[in-house]
PDB file of C-alpha atoms in Angstrom:
ATOM      1  CA  MET A 179      22.275  16.984  18.301  1.00 44.00           C
ATOM      2  CA  SER A 180      20.518  13.756  17.383  1.00 44.00           C
ATOM      3  CA  ALA A 181      16.793  13.387  17.942  1.00 47.00           C
ATOM      4  CA  THR A 182      15.583  11.111  20.717  1.00 46.00           C
ATOM      5  CA  ARG A 183      12.664   8.764  20.182  1.00 48.00           C
ATOM      6  CA  GLU A 184       9.815   9.432  22.543  1.00 45.00           C
ATOM      7  CA  LYS A 185       7.795   6.433  23.640  1.00 45.00           C
ATOM      8  CA  VAL A 186       4.028   6.685  23.414  1.00 42.00           C
ATOM      9  CA  LYS A 187       1.053   4.565  24.321  1.00 41.00           C
ATOM     10  CA  PRO A 188      -0.689   2.582  21.543  1.00 39.00           C
ATOM     11  CA  CYS A 189      -3.462   4.319  19.611  1.00 36.00           C
ATOM     12  CA  PRO A 190      -2.932   7.899  20.846  1.00 34.00           C
ATOM     13  CA  TYR A 191      -5.406   9.387  18.376  1.00 31.00           C
ATOM     14  CA  ALA A 192      -9.163   9.100  18.106  1.00 33.00           C
ATOM     15  CA  GLY A 193     -11.864  10.379  15.807  1.00 36.00           C
ATOM     16  CA  PRO A 194     -13.048   9.965  12.209  1.00 39.00           C
ATOM     17  CA  PHE A 195     -10.871  10.590   9.166  1.00 38.00           C
ATOM     18  CA  ASP A 196     -12.143  12.242   5.995  1.00 40.00           C
ATOM     19  CA  PRO A 197      -9.517  11.960   3.233  1.00 39.00           C
ATOM     20  CA  TYR A 198     -11.297  14.472   1.009  1.00 38.00           C
ATOM     21  CA  ALA A 199     -12.225  17.091   3.581  1.00 37.00           C
ATOM     22  CA  THR A 200     -11.250  20.630   2.654  1.00 33.00           C
ATOM     23  CA  VAL A 201      -8.808  21.072   5.516  1.00 32.00           C
ATOM     24  CA  THR A 202      -5.160  21.986   5.619  1.00 35.00           C
ATOM     25  CA  LEU A 203      -2.551  19.249   5.492  1.00 36.00           C
ATOM     26  CA  THR A 204      -1.604  19.982   9.093  1.00 33.00           C
ATOM     27  CA  GLU A 205      -5.179  19.451  10.236  1.00 35.00           C
ATOM     28  CA  ALA A 206      -5.439  16.251   8.205  1.00 32.00           C
ATOM     29  CA  MET A 207      -2.270  14.893   9.787  1.00 32.00           C
ATOM     30  CA  LEU A 208      -3.680  15.555  13.254  1.00 34.00           C
ATOM     31  CA  THR A 209      -6.905  13.755  12.445  1.00 34.00           C
ATOM     32  CA  CYS A 210      -7.027  10.043  13.152  1.00 34.00           C
ATOM     33  CA  ILE A 211      -7.191   7.419  10.451  1.00 47.00           C
ATOM     34  CA  VAL A 212      -9.418   4.789  12.014  1.00 45.00           C
ATOM     35  CA  GLY A 213      -7.576   1.474  11.987  1.00 42.00           C
ATOM     36  CA  PHE A 214      -4.210   2.889  10.978  1.00 53.00           C
ATOM     37  CA  GLN A 215      -2.645   1.127  13.961  1.00 52.00           C
ATOM     38  CA  CYS A 216      -4.250  -2.186  13.022  1.00 55.00           C
ATOM     39  CA  GLU A 217      -6.763  -2.277  15.849  1.00 65.00           C
ATOM     40  CA  GLY A 218     -10.163  -3.874  15.350  1.00 75.00           C
ATOM     41  CA  GLN A 219     -11.258  -6.716  13.107  1.00 79.00           C
ATOM     42  CA  PRO A 220     -11.466  -7.000   9.299  1.00 80.00           C
ATOM     43  CA  LYS A 221     -14.845  -6.139   7.826  1.00 84.00           C
ATOM     44  CA  HIS A 222     -14.823  -9.049   5.375  1.00 74.00           C
ATOM     45  CA  VAL A 223     -13.547 -12.609   5.015  1.00 83.00           C
ATOM     46  CA  ASP A 224     -11.021 -14.086   2.608  1.00 80.00           C
ATOM     47  CA  THR A 225     -12.610 -15.560  -0.485  1.00 86.00           C
ATOM     48  CA  GLU A 226     -11.814 -17.364  -3.702  1.00 87.00           C
ATOM     49  CA  LEU A 227     -12.453 -15.355  -6.840  1.00 84.00           C
ATOM     50  CA  PRO A 228     -15.611 -16.243  -8.795  1.00 76.00           C
ATOM     51  CA  ASP A 229     -15.153 -19.181 -11.207  1.00 67.00           C
ATOM     52  CA  GLU A 230     -11.576 -19.697 -10.066  1.00 61.00           C
ATOM     53  CA  GLY A 231     -12.020 -22.542  -7.568  1.00 60.00           C
ATOM     54  CA  SER A 232      -8.293 -22.927  -7.105  1.00 69.00           C
ATOM     55  CA  GLY A 233      -8.114 -22.782  -3.333  1.00 78.00           C
ATOM     56  CA  ILE A 234      -6.260 -19.469  -3.586  1.00 85.00           C
ATOM     57  CA  PHE A 235      -7.760 -16.776  -1.402  1.00 89.00           C
ATOM     58  CA  TYR A 236      -8.042 -13.027  -1.787  1.00 92.00           C
ATOM     59  CA  TYR A 237      -9.309 -10.358   0.568  1.00 93.00           C
ATOM     60  CA  ILE A 238     -11.860  -8.050  -1.041  1.00 94.00           C
ATOM     61  CA  ALA A 239     -12.798  -4.904   0.884  1.00 96.00           C
ATOM     62  CA  GLU A 240     -16.013  -3.378  -0.379  1.00 96.00           C
ATOM     63  CA  PRO A 241     -16.068   0.434  -0.557  1.00 96.00           C
ATOM     64  CA  TYR A 242     -18.063   2.342   2.018  1.00 94.00           C
ATOM     65  CA  GLY A 243     -18.486   5.863   3.326  1.00 91.00           C
ATOM     66  CA  ASN A 244     -19.288   9.189   1.710  1.00 90.00           C
ATOM     67  CA  TYR A 245     -17.072   8.834  -1.354  1.00 90.00           C
ATOM     68  CA  VAL A 246     -18.196   5.554  -2.893  1.00 92.00           C
ATOM     69  CA  HIS A 247     -20.070   7.378  -5.655  1.00 88.00           C
ATOM     70  CA  LYS A 248     -16.998   9.460  -6.439  1.00 90.00           C
ATOM     71  CA  ASN A 249     -14.719   6.446  -6.777  1.00 93.00           C
ATOM     72  CA  GLN A 250     -17.107   3.823  -8.135  1.00 92.00           C
ATOM     73  CA  ASP A 251     -15.074   3.324 -11.332  1.00 96.00           C
ATOM     74  CA  PHE A 252     -11.768   2.949  -9.503  1.00 98.00           C
ATOM     75  CA  ALA A 253     -10.119   0.303  -7.345  1.00 98.00           C
ATOM     76  CA  VAL A 254      -6.995  -0.321  -5.296  1.00 98.00           C
ATOM     77  CA  LEU A 255      -4.767  -3.369  -5.657  1.00 98.00           C
ATOM     78  CA  LEU A 256      -2.909  -3.861  -2.375  1.00 96.00           C
ATOM     79  CA  CYS A 257       0.279  -5.923  -2.539  1.00 94.00           C
ATOM     80  CA  SER A 258       1.311  -6.836   0.990  1.00 90.00           C
ATOM     81  CA  ASP A 259       4.745  -7.233   2.507  1.00 84.00           C
ATOM     82  CA  GLU A 260       6.419 -10.601   3.168  1.00 81.00           C
ATOM     83  CA  HIS A 261       3.814 -11.413   5.839  1.00 77.00           C
ATOM     84  CA  GLY A 262       1.293 -11.959   3.059  1.00 72.00           C
ATOM     85  CA  LEU A 263      -2.454 -12.085   3.551  1.00 79.00           C
ATOM     86  CA  TRP A 264      -2.831 -11.401   7.266  1.00 73.00           C
ATOM     87  CA  HIS A 265      -4.478  -9.143   9.833  1.00 78.00           C
ATOM     88  CA  SER A 266      -2.585  -5.941   9.026  1.00 83.00           C
ATOM     89  CA  SER A 267      -3.023  -6.205   5.250  1.00 86.00           C
ATOM     90  CA  ARG A 268      -6.744  -6.856   5.637  1.00 89.00           C
ATOM     91  CA  LEU A 269      -7.243  -3.826   7.868  1.00 89.00           C
ATOM     92  CA  LEU A 270      -5.165  -1.656   5.564  1.00 92.00           C
ATOM     93  CA  ALA A 271      -7.448  -2.736   2.714  1.00 94.00           C
ATOM     94  CA  ASP A 272     -10.456  -1.762   4.825  1.00 94.00           C
ATOM     95  CA  GLN A 273      -8.894   1.679   5.228  1.00 93.00           C
ATOM     96  CA  PHE A 274      -8.686   2.218   1.469  1.00 96.00           C
ATOM     97  CA  ALA A 275     -12.253   0.912   1.196  1.00 96.00           C
ATOM     98  CA  GLY A 276     -13.291   3.537   3.734  1.00 94.00           C
ATOM     99  CA  ALA A 277     -12.087   6.190   1.306  1.00 94.00           C
ATOM    100  CA  GLY A 278     -14.535   4.787  -1.250  1.00 96.00           C
ATOM    101  CA  TYR A 279     -12.222   2.436  -3.149  1.00 97.00           C
ATOM    102  CA  LEU A 280     -12.973  -1.200  -3.863  1.00 98.00           C
ATOM    103  CA  THR A 281      -9.767  -2.863  -2.633  1.00 98.00           C
ATOM    104  CA  ILE A 282      -8.379  -6.333  -3.289  1.00 96.00           C
ATOM    105  CA  VAL A 283      -5.440  -8.067  -1.592  1.00 94.00           C
ATOM    106  CA  PRO A 284      -4.050 -11.075  -3.475  1.00 93.00           C
ATOM    107  CA  ASP A 285      -2.037 -13.667  -1.577  1.00 88.00           C
ATOM    108  CA  HIS A 286       0.827 -12.851  -3.893  1.00 79.00           C
ATOM    109  CA  VAL A 287       3.581 -14.154  -1.579  1.00 80.00           C
ATOM    110  CA  ASP A 288       1.732 -17.444  -0.956  1.00 72.00           C
ATOM    111  CA  ARG A 289       1.497 -16.871   2.782  1.00 65.00           C
ATOM    112  CA  ARG A 290      -1.990 -16.655   4.228  1.00 63.00           C
ATOM    113  CA  THR A 291      -2.722 -16.451   7.944  1.00 65.00           C
ATOM    114  CA  VAL A 292      -6.253 -17.617   8.702  1.00 57.00           C
ATOM    115  CA  GLN A 293      -8.365 -14.820  10.108  1.00 60.00           C
ATOM    116  CA  GLY A 294      -8.312 -14.775  13.887  1.00 57.00           C
ATOM    117  CA  SER A 295      -4.993 -16.624  14.059  1.00 54.00           C
ATOM    118  CA  ALA A 296      -1.567 -15.301  14.971  1.00 58.00           C
ATOM    119  CA  ILE A 297       1.063 -15.108  12.275  1.00 60.00           C
ATOM    120  CA  THR A 298       3.631 -17.897  12.655  1.00 56.00           C
ATOM    121  CA  GLY A 299       6.713 -19.220  10.920  1.00 58.00           C
ATOM    122  CA  ALA A 300       9.191 -17.570   8.617  1.00 57.00           C
ATOM    123  CA  PRO A 301       8.185 -15.898   5.337  1.00 61.00           C
ATOM    124  CA  HIS A 302       8.286 -18.090   2.251  1.00 60.00           C
ATOM    125  CA  THR A 303      10.911 -17.670  -0.417  1.00 67.00           C
ATOM    126  CA  PHE A 304       9.453 -15.117  -2.798  1.00 68.00           C
ATOM    127  CA  ASP A 305       8.396 -16.566  -6.140  1.00 75.00           C
ATOM    128  CA  GLU A 306       7.949 -13.881  -8.772  1.00 81.00           C
ATOM    129  CA  LYS A 307       5.975 -16.163 -11.093  1.00 85.00           C
ATOM    130  CA  THR A 308       3.418 -16.979  -8.389  1.00 84.00           C
ATOM    131  CA  SER A 309       3.163 -13.331  -7.385  1.00 82.00           C
ATOM    132  CA  SER A 310       2.590 -12.158 -10.958  1.00 89.00           C
ATOM    133  CA  ALA A 311      -0.039 -14.828 -11.632  1.00 90.00           C
ATOM    134  CA  ARG A 312      -2.105 -13.978  -8.566  1.00 91.00           C
ATOM    135  CA  ILE A 313      -1.887 -10.271  -9.217  1.00 93.00           C
ATOM    136  CA  ALA A 314      -3.031 -10.901 -12.794  1.00 94.00           C
ATOM    137  CA  GLU A 315      -6.081 -12.787 -11.499  1.00 93.00           C
ATOM    138  CA  ALA A 316      -6.903  -9.938  -9.142  1.00 95.00           C
ATOM    139  CA  LEU A 317      -6.681  -7.386 -11.943  1.00 96.00           C
ATOM    140  CA  LYS A 318      -8.834  -9.566 -14.198  1.00 95.00           C
ATOM    141  CA  TYR A 319     -11.468  -9.769 -11.471  1.00 95.00           C
ATOM    142  CA  LEU A 320     -11.516  -5.992 -11.052  1.00 97.00           C
ATOM    143  CA  LYS A 321     -11.868  -5.373 -14.772  1.00 96.00           C
ATOM    144  CA  VAL A 322     -14.238  -8.174 -15.801  1.00 95.00           C
ATOM    145  CA  GLN A 323     -16.332  -8.854 -12.708  1.00 95.00           C
ATOM    146  CA  ARG A 324     -16.427  -5.376 -11.185  1.00 96.00           C
ATOM    147  CA  ASN A 325     -16.183  -3.157 -14.284  1.00 97.00           C
ATOM    148  CA  VAL A 326     -13.347  -1.092 -12.862  1.00 97.00           C
ATOM    149  CA  THR A 327     -11.826   1.348 -15.358  1.00 97.00           C
ATOM    150  CA  LYS A 328      -8.702   2.430 -13.463  1.00 97.00           C
ATOM    151  CA  VAL A 329      -6.594   0.708 -10.820  1.00 98.00           C
ATOM    152  CA  ALA A 330      -4.155   2.164  -8.316  1.00 98.00           C
ATOM    153  CA  ALA A 331      -1.670  -0.206  -6.711  1.00 98.00           C
ATOM    154  CA  ALA A 332      -0.204   0.151  -3.220  1.00 98.00           C
ATOM    155  CA  GLY A 333       2.806  -2.001  -2.391  1.00 95.00           C
ATOM    156  CA  TYR A 334       4.568  -2.508   0.913  1.00 95.00           C
ATOM    157  CA  GLY A 335       7.967  -4.139   1.350  1.00 91.00           C
ATOM    158  CA  ILE A 336       8.210  -6.988  -1.116  1.00 88.00           C
ATOM    159  CA  GLY A 337       4.848  -5.901  -2.501  1.00 91.00           C
ATOM    160  CA  GLY A 338       6.479  -2.680  -3.656  1.00 92.00           C
ATOM    161  CA  ASN A 339       8.546  -4.587  -6.171  1.00 90.00           C
ATOM    162  CA  ALA A 340       5.405  -6.257  -7.473  1.00 92.00           C
ATOM    163  CA  VAL A 341       3.652  -2.908  -7.867  1.00 95.00           C
ATOM    164  CA  VAL A 342       6.500  -1.284  -9.779  1.00 94.00           C
ATOM    165  CA  SER A 343       6.583  -4.296 -12.105  1.00 92.00           C
ATOM    166  CA  GLN A 344       2.924  -3.633 -12.935  1.00 95.00           C
ATOM    167  CA  LEU A 345       3.397   0.037 -13.777  1.00 95.00           C
ATOM    168  CA  GLY A 346       4.700  -0.736 -17.239  1.00 91.00           C
ATOM    169  CA  LEU A 347       2.169  -3.412 -18.220  1.00 94.00           C
ATOM    170  CA  GLY A 348      -0.967  -1.334 -18.805  1.00 93.00           C
ATOM    171  CA  ASP A 349      -3.445  -2.682 -16.242  1.00 96.00           C
ATOM    172  CA  VAL A 350      -2.338  -0.495 -13.321  1.00 97.00           C
ATOM    173  CA  HIS A 351      -2.527   3.272 -13.724  1.00 98.00           C
ATOM    174  CA  ILE A 352      -1.076   4.705 -10.481  1.00 98.00           C
ATOM    175  CA  GLY A 353       1.472   3.378  -8.011  1.00 98.00           C
ATOM    176  CA  PHE A 354       2.386   3.915  -4.373  1.00 98.00           C
ATOM    177  CA  VAL A 355       5.305   2.025  -2.826  1.00 97.00           C
ATOM    178  CA  ALA A 356       6.590   2.051   0.758  1.00 96.00           C
ATOM    179  CA  THR A 357      10.039   0.694   1.725  1.00 92.00           C
ATOM    180  CA  PRO A 358      10.536  -1.799  -1.122  1.00 89.00           C
ATOM    181  CA  THR A 359      12.605  -4.917  -0.465  1.00 82.00           C
ATOM    182  CA  HIS A 360      13.786  -8.054  -2.252  1.00 62.00           C
ATOM    183  CA  GLY A 361      16.628  -7.076  -4.501  1.00 63.00           C
ATOM    184  CA  ARG A 362      17.703  -3.457  -4.783  1.00 64.00           C
ATOM    185  CA  LYS A 363      19.215  -3.946  -8.243  1.00 71.00           C
ATOM    186  CA  ASP A 364      16.086  -5.670  -9.519  1.00 79.00           C
ATOM    187  CA  PHE A 365      13.936  -2.857  -8.163  1.00 82.00           C
ATOM    188  CA  LEU A 366      16.073  -0.199  -9.837  1.00 82.00           C
ATOM    189  CA  LYS A 367      15.915  -2.049 -13.133  1.00 83.00           C
ATOM    190  CA  THR A 368      12.133  -2.343 -12.894  1.00 88.00           C
ATOM    191  CA  VAL A 369      11.755   1.364 -12.132  1.00 92.00           C
ATOM    192  CA  ASP A 370      13.265   2.130 -15.528  1.00 92.00           C
ATOM    193  CA  GLY A 371      10.201   0.616 -17.197  1.00 92.00           C
ATOM    194  CA  ILE A 372       7.383   2.417 -15.398  1.00 95.00           C
ATOM    195  CA  ALA A 373       4.763   4.164 -17.512  1.00 96.00           C
ATOM    196  CA  CYS A 374       2.544   5.555 -14.731  1.00 96.00           C
ATOM    197  CA  PRO A 375       2.779   8.047 -11.857  1.00 98.00           C
ATOM    198  CA  LEU A 376       4.691   6.684  -8.865  1.00 98.00           C
ATOM    199  CA  SER A 377       4.803   7.849  -5.243  1.00 98.00           C
ATOM    200  CA  LEU A 378       7.470   6.437  -2.911  1.00 97.00           C
ATOM    201  CA  ALA A 379       7.820   6.428   0.876  1.00 98.00           C
ATOM    202  CA  PHE A 380      11.162   5.611   2.500  1.00 96.00           C
ATOM    203  CA  ALA A 381      12.387   5.145   6.066  1.00 96.00           C
ATOM    204  CA  ASP A 382      15.585   6.906   7.049  1.00 94.00           C
ATOM    205  CA  GLU A 383      16.639   3.853   9.080  1.00 94.00           C
ATOM    206  CA  ASP A 384      16.438   1.586   6.036  1.00 93.00           C
ATOM    207  CA  THR A 385      20.073   0.751   5.270  1.00 90.00           C
ATOM    208  CA  GLU A 386      19.114  -0.880   1.984  1.00 88.00           C
ATOM    209  CA  TRP A 387      18.006   2.517   0.704  1.00 91.00           C
ATOM    210  CA  ASP A 388      20.492   5.073   1.981  1.00 91.00           C
ATOM    211  CA  SER A 389      20.727   8.593   0.582  1.00 93.00           C
ATOM    212  CA  PRO A 390      22.830   7.773  -2.527  1.00 92.00           C
ATOM    213  CA  ARG A 391      20.553   4.868  -3.430  1.00 91.00           C
ATOM    214  CA  ARG A 392      17.408   6.919  -2.962  1.00 92.00           C
ATOM    215  CA  SER A 393      18.947   9.564  -5.204  1.00 94.00           C
ATOM    216  CA  GLU A 394      19.529   6.906  -7.822  1.00 93.00           C
ATOM    217  CA  ILE A 395      15.835   6.023  -7.753  1.00 92.00           C
ATOM    218  CA  VAL A 396      14.880   9.677  -8.155  1.00 93.00           C
ATOM    219  CA  ASN A 397      17.173  10.008 -11.160  1.00 94.00           C
ATOM    220  CA  ARG A 398      15.791   6.881 -12.776  1.00 94.00           C
ATOM    221  CA  VAL A 399      12.162   7.831 -12.208  1.00 95.00           C
ATOM    222  CA  ARG A 400      12.847  11.324 -13.530  1.00 95.00           C
ATOM    223  CA  ASP A 401      14.243   9.802 -16.702  1.00 96.00           C
ATOM    224  CA  THR A 402      10.906   8.066 -17.343  1.00 96.00           C
ATOM    225  CA  SER A 403       9.161  11.483 -17.536  1.00 96.00           C
ATOM    226  CA  GLN A 404       6.379  10.144 -15.284  1.00 97.00           C
ATOM    227  CA  ALA A 405       4.956  12.126 -12.387  1.00 97.00           C
ATOM    228  CA  TYR A 406       6.659  11.111  -9.162  1.00 97.00           C
ATOM    229  CA  GLN A 407       6.857  11.888  -5.471  1.00 97.00           C
ATOM    230  CA  VAL A 408       9.459  10.746  -2.932  1.00 97.00           C
ATOM    231  CA  ASN A 409       8.893  11.164   0.814  1.00 98.00           C
ATOM    232  CA  LEU A 410      11.437  10.307   3.508  1.00 97.00           C
ATOM    233  CA  TYR A 411      10.226   9.636   7.064  1.00 97.00           C
ATOM    234  CA  SER A 412      12.633  10.129   9.961  1.00 96.00           C
ATOM    235  CA  HIS A 413      13.282   7.865  12.943  1.00 94.00           C
ATOM    236  CA  VAL A 414      11.389   4.895  11.514  1.00 94.00           C
ATOM    237  CA  PRO A 415      12.515   1.430  10.357  1.00 92.00           C
ATOM    238  CA  PRO A 416      11.623  -0.412   7.140  1.00 91.00           C
ATOM    239  CA  GLY A 417       8.045  -1.648   7.154  1.00 90.00           C
ATOM    240  CA  PHE A 418       6.710   1.335   9.096  1.00 92.00           C
ATOM    241  CA  ALA A 419       3.882   1.932   6.618  1.00 92.00           C
ATOM    242  CA  SER A 420       2.306  -1.514   6.956  1.00 87.00           C
ATOM    243  CA  ASN A 421       3.276  -2.782  10.401  1.00 80.00           C
ATOM    244  CA  ARG A 422       1.635  -1.824  13.659  1.00 67.00           C
ATOM    245  CA  ALA A 423       3.102   1.504  14.766  1.00 55.00           C
ATOM    246  CA  VAL A 424       2.888   1.641  18.516  1.00 61.00           C
ATOM    247  CA  SER A 425       6.353   2.259  19.962  1.00 77.00           C
ATOM    248  CA  THR A 426       7.236   5.876  19.131  1.00 88.00           C
ATOM    249  CA  LYS A 427       5.538   9.088  18.088  1.00 89.00           C
ATOM    250  CA  ALA A 428       7.671   9.117  14.949  1.00 92.00           C
ATOM    251  CA  GLU A 429       6.332   5.711  13.904  1.00 91.00           C
ATOM    252  CA  VAL A 430       2.736   6.645  14.670  1.00 89.00           C
ATOM    253  CA  TYR A 431       3.035   9.828  12.630  1.00 92.00           C
ATOM    254  CA  ALA A 432       4.865   8.187   9.723  1.00 93.00           C
ATOM    255  CA  LYS A 433       2.409   5.319   9.361  1.00 92.00           C
ATOM    256  CA  LYS A 434      -0.551   7.674   9.376  1.00 92.00           C
ATOM    257  CA  GLN A 435       1.054  10.128   6.993  1.00 95.00           C
ATOM    258  CA  ALA A 436       2.156   7.418   4.549  1.00 96.00           C
ATOM    259  CA  PHE A 437      -1.481   6.378   4.251  1.00 96.00           C
ATOM    260  CA  VAL A 438      -2.485   9.990   3.611  1.00 96.00           C
ATOM    261  CA  GLN A 439       0.316  10.186   1.035  1.00 98.00           C
ATOM    262  CA  ALA A 440      -1.113   7.218  -0.855  1.00 98.00           C
ATOM    263  CA  LEU A 441      -4.678   8.544  -0.747  1.00 96.00           C
ATOM    264  CA  GLN A 442      -3.698  11.997  -1.959  1.00 97.00           C
ATOM    265  CA  TRP A 443      -1.650  10.509  -4.784  1.00 98.00           C
ATOM    266  CA  PHE A 444      -4.515   8.291  -5.893  1.00 98.00           C
ATOM    267  CA  GLU A 445      -7.011  11.153  -5.645  1.00 96.00           C
ATOM    268  CA  GLU A 446      -4.848  13.426  -7.755  1.00 96.00           C
ATOM    269  CA  HIS A 447      -4.236  10.958 -10.549  1.00 97.00           C
ATOM    270  CA  PHE A 448      -7.642   9.290 -10.575  1.00 96.00           C
ATOM    271  CA  HIS A 449      -9.540  12.558 -10.786  1.00 91.00           C
ATOM    272  CA  ASN A 450      -7.094  15.159 -12.082  1.00 83.00           C
ATOM    273  CA  GLY A 451      -4.652  13.127 -14.150  1.00 68.00           C
ATOM    274  CA  ASP A 452      -4.751  12.145 -17.786  1.00 59.00           C
TER     275      ASP A 452
END
């Protein structure tokens, strides 16, 4: 018998979220991640990087909360989906910052929605050269201006491809990718070159990554000898981990849990890895 989606009201959970609390996974999943449904307003404003003056904006979420001291040498590079630098990516960055991580979002797809405005128009044609250049500037800022020693990268949709590309270049040390897009064959080829731990989150309704294709990714990542994790979330479409999840309980759960997945992966390999 097939499962039936159950409609829910927006924002069904409430309460603080402590990603490092000594609770069971079940308890953690039942605890709210403030902002995980994209409510509220960003804590910061888009800014140009120091000494760059190029008119290219980044969103920098300063770390806050009880774990800043624990993660002061680490940072998160957040590569957004095809919507670019917009409300959801800013709030997602604030969520990582709330776990104590300095977080930067480059406008790597060259699509910035001014804060307070609604997203309009179709996504731009993805330009890999532009994406790589802006990510490189973000990484340079973290290393030179902020004295970060290790960087974790979280990529969503088209940003997942950008993250995997970075995992073999030396400046990113941990990767998390949710529902990658933009060229399945290119993504598979890039996976072959990773040199860092990689965690992946897939949607079972994503036809681009059906069971045989997901198995191919697992085989390729295994061949790299890197640590890996692959989670499959049921009854959710592509983009569930970065878009506003308000229509079904499955989507609410999956979005929240994918964020927990990323945090746990970063925690493990920042503090317990090589």
